[in-house]
mmCIF file of C-alpha atoms in Angstrom:
data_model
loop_
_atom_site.group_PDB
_atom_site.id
_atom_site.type_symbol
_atom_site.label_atom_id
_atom_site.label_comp_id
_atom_site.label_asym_id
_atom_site.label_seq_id
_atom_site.Cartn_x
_atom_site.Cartn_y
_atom_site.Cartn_z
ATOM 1 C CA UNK A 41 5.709 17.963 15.420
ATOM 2 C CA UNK A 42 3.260 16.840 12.554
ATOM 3 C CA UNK A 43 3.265 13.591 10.597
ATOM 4 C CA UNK A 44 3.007 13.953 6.608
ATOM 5 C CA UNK A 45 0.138 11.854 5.540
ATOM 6 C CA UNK A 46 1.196 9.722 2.459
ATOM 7 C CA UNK A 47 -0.621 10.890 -0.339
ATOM 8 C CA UNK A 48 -3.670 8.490 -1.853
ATOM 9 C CA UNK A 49 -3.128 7.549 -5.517
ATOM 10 C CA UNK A 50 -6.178 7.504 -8.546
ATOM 11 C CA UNK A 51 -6.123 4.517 -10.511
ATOM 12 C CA UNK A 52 -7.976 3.532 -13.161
ATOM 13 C CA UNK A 53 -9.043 -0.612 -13.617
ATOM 14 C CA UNK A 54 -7.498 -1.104 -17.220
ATOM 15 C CA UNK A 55 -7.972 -4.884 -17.102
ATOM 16 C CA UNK A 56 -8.982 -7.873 -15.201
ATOM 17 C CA UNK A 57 -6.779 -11.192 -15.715
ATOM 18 C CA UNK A 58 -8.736 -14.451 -14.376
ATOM 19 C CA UNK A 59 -6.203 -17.296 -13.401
ATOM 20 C CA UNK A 60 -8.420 -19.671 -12.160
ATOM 21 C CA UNK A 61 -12.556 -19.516 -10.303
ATOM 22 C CA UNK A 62 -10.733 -17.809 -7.034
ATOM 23 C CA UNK A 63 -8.060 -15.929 -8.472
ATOM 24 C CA UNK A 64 -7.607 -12.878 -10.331
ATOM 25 C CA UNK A 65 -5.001 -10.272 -11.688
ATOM 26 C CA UNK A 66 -6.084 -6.620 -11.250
ATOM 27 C CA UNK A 67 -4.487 -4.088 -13.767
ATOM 28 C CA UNK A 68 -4.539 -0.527 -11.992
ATOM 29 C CA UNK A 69 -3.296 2.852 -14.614
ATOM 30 C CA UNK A 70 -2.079 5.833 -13.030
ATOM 31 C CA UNK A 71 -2.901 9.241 -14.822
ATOM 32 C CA UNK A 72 -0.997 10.446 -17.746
ATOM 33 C CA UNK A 73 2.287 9.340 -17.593
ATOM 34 C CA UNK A 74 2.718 8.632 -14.121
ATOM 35 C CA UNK A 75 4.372 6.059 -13.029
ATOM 36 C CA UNK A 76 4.473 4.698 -8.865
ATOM 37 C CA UNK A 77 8.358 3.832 -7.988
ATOM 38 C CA UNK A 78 8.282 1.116 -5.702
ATOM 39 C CA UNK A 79 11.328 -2.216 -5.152
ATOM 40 C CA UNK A 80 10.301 -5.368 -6.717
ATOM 41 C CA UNK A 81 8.216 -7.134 -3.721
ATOM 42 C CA UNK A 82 6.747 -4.356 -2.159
ATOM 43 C CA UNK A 83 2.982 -3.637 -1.861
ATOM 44 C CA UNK A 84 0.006 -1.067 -1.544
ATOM 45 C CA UNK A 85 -2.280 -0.741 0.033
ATOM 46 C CA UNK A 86 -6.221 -0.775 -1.378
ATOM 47 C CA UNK A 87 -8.692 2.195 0.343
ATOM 48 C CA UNK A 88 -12.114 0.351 -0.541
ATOM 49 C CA UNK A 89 -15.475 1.269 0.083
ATOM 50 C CA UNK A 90 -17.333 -0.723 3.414
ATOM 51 C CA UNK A 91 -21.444 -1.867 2.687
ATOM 52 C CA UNK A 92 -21.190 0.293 6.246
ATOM 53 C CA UNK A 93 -19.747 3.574 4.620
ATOM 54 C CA UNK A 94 -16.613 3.115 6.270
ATOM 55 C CA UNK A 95 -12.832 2.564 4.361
ATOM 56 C CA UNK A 96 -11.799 -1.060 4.210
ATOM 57 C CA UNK A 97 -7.752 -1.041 3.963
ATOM 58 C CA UNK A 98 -6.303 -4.428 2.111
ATOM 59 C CA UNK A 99 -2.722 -4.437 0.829
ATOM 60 C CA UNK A 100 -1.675 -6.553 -2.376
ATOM 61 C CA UNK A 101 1.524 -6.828 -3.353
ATOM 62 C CA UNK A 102 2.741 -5.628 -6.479
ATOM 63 C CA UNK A 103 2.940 -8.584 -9.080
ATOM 64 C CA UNK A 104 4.030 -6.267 -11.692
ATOM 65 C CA UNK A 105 7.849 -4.257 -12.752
ATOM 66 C CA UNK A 106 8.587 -0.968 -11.946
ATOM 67 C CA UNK A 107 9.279 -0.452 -15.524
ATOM 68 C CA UNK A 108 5.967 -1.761 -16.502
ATOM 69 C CA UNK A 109 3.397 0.734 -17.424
ATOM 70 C CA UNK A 110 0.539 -0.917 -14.661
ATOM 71 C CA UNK A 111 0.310 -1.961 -11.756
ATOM 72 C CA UNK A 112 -0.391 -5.577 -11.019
ATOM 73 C CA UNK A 113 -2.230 -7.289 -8.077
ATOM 74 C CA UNK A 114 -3.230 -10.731 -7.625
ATOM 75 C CA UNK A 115 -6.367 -11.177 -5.692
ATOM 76 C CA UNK A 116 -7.797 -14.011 -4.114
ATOM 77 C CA UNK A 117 -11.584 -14.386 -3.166
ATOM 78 C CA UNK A 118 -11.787 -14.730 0.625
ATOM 79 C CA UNK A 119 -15.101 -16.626 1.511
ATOM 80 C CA UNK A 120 -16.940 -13.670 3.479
ATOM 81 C CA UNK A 121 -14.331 -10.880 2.805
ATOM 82 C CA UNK A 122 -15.648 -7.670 2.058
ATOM 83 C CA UNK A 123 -12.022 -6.544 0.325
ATOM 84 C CA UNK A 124 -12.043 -9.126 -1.942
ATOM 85 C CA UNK A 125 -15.764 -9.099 -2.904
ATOM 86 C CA UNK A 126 -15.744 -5.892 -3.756
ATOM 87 C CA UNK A 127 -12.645 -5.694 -6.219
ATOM 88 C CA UNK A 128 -14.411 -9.071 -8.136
ATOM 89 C CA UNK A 129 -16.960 -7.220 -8.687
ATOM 90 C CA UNK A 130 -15.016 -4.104 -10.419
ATOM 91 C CA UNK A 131 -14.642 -3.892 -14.019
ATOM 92 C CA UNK A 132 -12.489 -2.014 -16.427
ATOM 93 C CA UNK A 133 -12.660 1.753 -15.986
ATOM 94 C CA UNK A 134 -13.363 2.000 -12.500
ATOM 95 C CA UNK A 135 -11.492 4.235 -9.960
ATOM 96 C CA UNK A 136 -9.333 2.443 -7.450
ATOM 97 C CA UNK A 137 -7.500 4.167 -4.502
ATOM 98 C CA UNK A 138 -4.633 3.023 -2.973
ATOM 99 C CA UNK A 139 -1.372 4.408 -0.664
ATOM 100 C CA UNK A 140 2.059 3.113 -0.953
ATOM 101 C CA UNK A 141 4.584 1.232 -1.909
ATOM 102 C CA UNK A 142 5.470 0.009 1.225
ATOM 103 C CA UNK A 143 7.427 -3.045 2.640
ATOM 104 C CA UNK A 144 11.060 -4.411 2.866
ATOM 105 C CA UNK A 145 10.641 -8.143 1.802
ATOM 106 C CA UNK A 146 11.859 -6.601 -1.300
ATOM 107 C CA UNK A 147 14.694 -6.959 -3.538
ATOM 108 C CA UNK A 148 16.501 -3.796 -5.052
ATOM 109 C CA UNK A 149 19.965 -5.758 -6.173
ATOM 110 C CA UNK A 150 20.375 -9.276 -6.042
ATOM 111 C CA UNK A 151 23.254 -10.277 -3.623
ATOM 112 C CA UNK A 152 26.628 -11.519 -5.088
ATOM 113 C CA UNK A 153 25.603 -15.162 -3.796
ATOM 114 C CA UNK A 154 23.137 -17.895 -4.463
ATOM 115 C CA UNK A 155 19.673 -16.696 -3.981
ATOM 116 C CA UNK A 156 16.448 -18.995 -3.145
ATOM 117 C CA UNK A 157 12.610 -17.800 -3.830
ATOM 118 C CA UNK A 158 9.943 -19.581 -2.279
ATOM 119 C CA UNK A 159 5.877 -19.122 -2.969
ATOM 120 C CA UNK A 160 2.941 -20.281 -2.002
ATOM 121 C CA UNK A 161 -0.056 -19.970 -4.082
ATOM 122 C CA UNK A 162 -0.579 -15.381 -4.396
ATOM 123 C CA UNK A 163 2.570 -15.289 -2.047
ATOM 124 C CA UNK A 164 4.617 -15.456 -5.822
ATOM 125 C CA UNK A 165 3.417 -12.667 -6.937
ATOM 126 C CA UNK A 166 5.717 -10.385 -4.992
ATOM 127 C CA UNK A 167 8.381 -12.991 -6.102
ATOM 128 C CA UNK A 168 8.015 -12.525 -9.411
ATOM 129 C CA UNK A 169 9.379 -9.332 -9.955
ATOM 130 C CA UNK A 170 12.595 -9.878 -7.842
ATOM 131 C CA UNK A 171 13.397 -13.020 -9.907
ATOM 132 C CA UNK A 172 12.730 -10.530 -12.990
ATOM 133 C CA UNK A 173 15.468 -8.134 -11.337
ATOM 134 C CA UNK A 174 17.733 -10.566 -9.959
ATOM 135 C CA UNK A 175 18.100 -12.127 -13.907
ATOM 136 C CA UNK A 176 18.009 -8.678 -15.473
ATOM 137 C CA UNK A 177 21.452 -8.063 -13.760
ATOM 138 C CA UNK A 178 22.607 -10.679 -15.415
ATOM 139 C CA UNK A 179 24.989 -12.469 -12.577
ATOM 140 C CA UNK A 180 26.441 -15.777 -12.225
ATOM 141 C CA UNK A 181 24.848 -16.968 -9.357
ATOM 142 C CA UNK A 182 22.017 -19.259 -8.831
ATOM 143 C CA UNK A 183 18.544 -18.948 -8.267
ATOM 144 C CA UNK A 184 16.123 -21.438 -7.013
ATOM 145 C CA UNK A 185 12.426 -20.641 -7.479
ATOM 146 C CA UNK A 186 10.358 -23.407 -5.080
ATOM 147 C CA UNK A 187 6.149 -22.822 -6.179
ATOM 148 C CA UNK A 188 4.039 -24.527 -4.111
ATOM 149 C CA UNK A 189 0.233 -25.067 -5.184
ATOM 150 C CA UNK A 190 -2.688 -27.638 -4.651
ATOM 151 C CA UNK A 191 -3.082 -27.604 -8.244
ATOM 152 C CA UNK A 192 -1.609 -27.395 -11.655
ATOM 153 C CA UNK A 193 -3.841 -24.237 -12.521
ATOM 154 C CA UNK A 194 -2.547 -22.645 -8.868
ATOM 155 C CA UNK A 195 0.801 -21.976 -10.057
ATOM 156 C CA UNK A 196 0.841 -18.463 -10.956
ATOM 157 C CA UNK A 197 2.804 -17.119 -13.746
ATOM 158 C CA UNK A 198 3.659 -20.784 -14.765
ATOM 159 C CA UNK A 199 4.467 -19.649 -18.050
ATOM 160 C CA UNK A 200 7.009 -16.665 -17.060
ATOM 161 C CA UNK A 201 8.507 -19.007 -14.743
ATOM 162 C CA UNK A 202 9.235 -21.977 -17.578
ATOM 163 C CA UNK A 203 10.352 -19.279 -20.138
ATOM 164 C CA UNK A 204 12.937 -17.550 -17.893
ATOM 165 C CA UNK A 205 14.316 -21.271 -16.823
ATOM 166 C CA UNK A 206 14.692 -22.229 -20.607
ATOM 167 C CA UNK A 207 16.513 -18.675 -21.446
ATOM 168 C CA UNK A 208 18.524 -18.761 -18.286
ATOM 169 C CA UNK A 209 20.660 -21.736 -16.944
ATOM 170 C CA UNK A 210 21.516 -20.647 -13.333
ATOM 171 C CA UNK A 211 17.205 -20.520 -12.977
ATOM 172 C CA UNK A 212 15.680 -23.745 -11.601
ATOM 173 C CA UNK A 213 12.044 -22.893 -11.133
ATOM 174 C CA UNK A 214 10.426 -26.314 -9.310
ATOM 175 C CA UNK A 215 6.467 -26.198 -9.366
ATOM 176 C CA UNK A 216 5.366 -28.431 -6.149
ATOM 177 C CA UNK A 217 2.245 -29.409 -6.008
ATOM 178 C CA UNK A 218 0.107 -31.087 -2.494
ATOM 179 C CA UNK A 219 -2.595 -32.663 -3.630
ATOM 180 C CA UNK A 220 -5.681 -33.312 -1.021
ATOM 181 C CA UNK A 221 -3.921 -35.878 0.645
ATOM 182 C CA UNK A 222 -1.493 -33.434 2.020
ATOM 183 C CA UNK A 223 -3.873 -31.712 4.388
ATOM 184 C CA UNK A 224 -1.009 -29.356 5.919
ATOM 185 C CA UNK A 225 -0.909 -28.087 2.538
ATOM 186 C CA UNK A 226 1.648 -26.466 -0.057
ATOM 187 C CA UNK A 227 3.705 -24.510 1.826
ATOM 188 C CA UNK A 228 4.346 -27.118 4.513
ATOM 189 C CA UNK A 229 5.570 -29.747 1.739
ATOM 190 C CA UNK A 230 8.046 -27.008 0.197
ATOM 191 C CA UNK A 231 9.075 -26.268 3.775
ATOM 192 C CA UNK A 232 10.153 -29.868 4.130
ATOM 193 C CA UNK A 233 11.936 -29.987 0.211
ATOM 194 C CA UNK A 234 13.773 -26.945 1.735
ATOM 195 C CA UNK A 235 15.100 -27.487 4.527
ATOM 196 C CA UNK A 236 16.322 -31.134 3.482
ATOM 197 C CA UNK A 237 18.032 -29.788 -0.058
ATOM 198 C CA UNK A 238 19.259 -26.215 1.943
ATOM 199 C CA UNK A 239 20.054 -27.404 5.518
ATOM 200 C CA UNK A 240 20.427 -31.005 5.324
ATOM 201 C CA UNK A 241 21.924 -31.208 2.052
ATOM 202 C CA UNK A 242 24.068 -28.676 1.689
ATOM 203 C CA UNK A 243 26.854 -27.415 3.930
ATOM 204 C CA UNK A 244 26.660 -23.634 2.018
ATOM 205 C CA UNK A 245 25.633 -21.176 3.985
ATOM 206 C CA UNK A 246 25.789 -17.936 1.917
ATOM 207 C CA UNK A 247 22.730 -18.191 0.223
ATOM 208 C CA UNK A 248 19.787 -15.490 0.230
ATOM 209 C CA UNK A 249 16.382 -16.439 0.775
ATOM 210 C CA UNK A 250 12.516 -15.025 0.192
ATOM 211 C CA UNK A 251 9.554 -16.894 1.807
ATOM 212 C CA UNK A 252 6.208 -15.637 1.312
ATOM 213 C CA UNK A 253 2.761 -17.700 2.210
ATOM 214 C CA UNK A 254 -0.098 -17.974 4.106
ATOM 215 C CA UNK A 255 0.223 -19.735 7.639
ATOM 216 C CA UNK A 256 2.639 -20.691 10.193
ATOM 217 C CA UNK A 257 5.044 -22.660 7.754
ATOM 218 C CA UNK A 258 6.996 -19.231 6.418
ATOM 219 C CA UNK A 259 7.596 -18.452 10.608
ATOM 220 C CA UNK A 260 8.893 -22.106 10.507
ATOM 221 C CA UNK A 261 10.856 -22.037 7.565
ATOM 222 C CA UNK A 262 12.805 -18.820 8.328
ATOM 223 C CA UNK A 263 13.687 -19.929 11.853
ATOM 224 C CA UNK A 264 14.833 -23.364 10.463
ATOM 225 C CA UNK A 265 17.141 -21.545 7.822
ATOM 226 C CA UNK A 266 18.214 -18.790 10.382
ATOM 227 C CA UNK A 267 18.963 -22.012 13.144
ATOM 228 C CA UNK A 268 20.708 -24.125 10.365
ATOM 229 C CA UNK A 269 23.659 -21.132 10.548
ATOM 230 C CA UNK A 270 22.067 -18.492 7.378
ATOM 231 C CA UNK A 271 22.541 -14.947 8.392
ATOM 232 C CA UNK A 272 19.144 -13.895 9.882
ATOM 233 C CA UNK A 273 19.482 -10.721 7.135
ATOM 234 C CA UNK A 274 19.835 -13.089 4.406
ATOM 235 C CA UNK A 275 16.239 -14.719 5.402
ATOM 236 C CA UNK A 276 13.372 -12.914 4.242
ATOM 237 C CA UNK A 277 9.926 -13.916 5.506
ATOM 238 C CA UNK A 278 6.674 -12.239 4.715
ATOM 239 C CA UNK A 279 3.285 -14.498 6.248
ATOM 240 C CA UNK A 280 0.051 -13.688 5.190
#
């Protein structure tokens, strides 16, 4: 029995998008026409070069469409990561190889019900693009994006966020922001708004949910939603 190897994709660094001193937007153009077909909130996975010769594999999640003509990552810079360091150093017009899309925290149609994002700091980016679906279908449900940050220039795609709420009624994006004196940080203060408007607030129980973040609050989260009677399918977790 043999195993088809999934085939490594060219790209070309069109442009490089700073959002704030530790986080950037990488722009990667496929050949020609080509275009990768992946489900909004899926990732790839980088192939970069080691100081030791050997591959380093990162995976980013795609911040971008499928419909859009590149590929978007959001990187941050990892104090000591070799992944990282390397692709802030890159500049337009450089090669960068990558596998994929992979992944299921993904959304391919939005669910006939209420549906609930939550983000912490780069875990929005694969949010993005399933809010982008989920209004493109134009349904009558709600959706609640919850944006945790430790600062005001952390929120990510702020300003796609505000203009989809103002064109579209049933979005209610809610930036939170922990400050220094919340040491457990961001995603531990939306896991608390959550679970008292969701669970202790609300007897519904048909709503969808996303959670993506760093650290053990998105395990926490999804078990407290999944507990609190939501269909363990209709909770989503990716943890970084």
């Amino acid at each position: 029995m043999t195993t088809a190897t999934r085939p490594v994709h060219r790209a070309t660094l069109a442009r490089v998008v700073e959002h704030h001193h530790g986080t950037r937007s990488l722009f990667l153009a496929l050949p020609g026409d080509q275009r990768l077909g992946f489900t909004p909130g899926q990732f790839i996975s980088c192939e970069l070069p080691a100081p030791d010769g050997s591959v380093l594999v990162r995976p980013y999640s795609l911040a971008s469409n499928p419909e859009d003509a590149e590929l978007e990552i959001c990187v941050d810079r990892v104090p000591g990561g070799p992944g990282s360091a390397y692709l802030f150093e890159r500049g337009p017009g450089e090669t960068i190889m990558f596998t994929g899309p992979f992944g299921s925290f993904a959304l391919a149609e939005p669910p006939a019900t209420a549906m609930v994002f939550v983000g912490e700091g780069t875990g929005i980016a694969p949010i993005r693009p399933m809010v982008r679906r989920a209004l493109a279908r134009d349904g009558v449900h709600s959706i609640d994006v919850v944006q945790g940050a430790y600062h005001e220039d952390e929120l990510l795609f702020r300003a796609d966020f505000e203009a989809w709420a103002a064109r579209h009624p049933r979005l209610r994006w809610e930036p939170v922001i922990a400050t220094t004196e919340a040491e457990v940080g961001p995603l531990a203060v939306v896991e608390e708004l959550v679970a008292e408007r969701f669970v202790r607030g609300d007897a519904d129980r048909r709503r969808h949910f996303w959670i993506c973040g760093v650290g053990p609050a998105v395990g926490r989260l999804r078990d407290t939603l999944r507990a609190a009677g939501y269909d363990r399918r209709a909770v989503r977790a990716e943890q970084w």
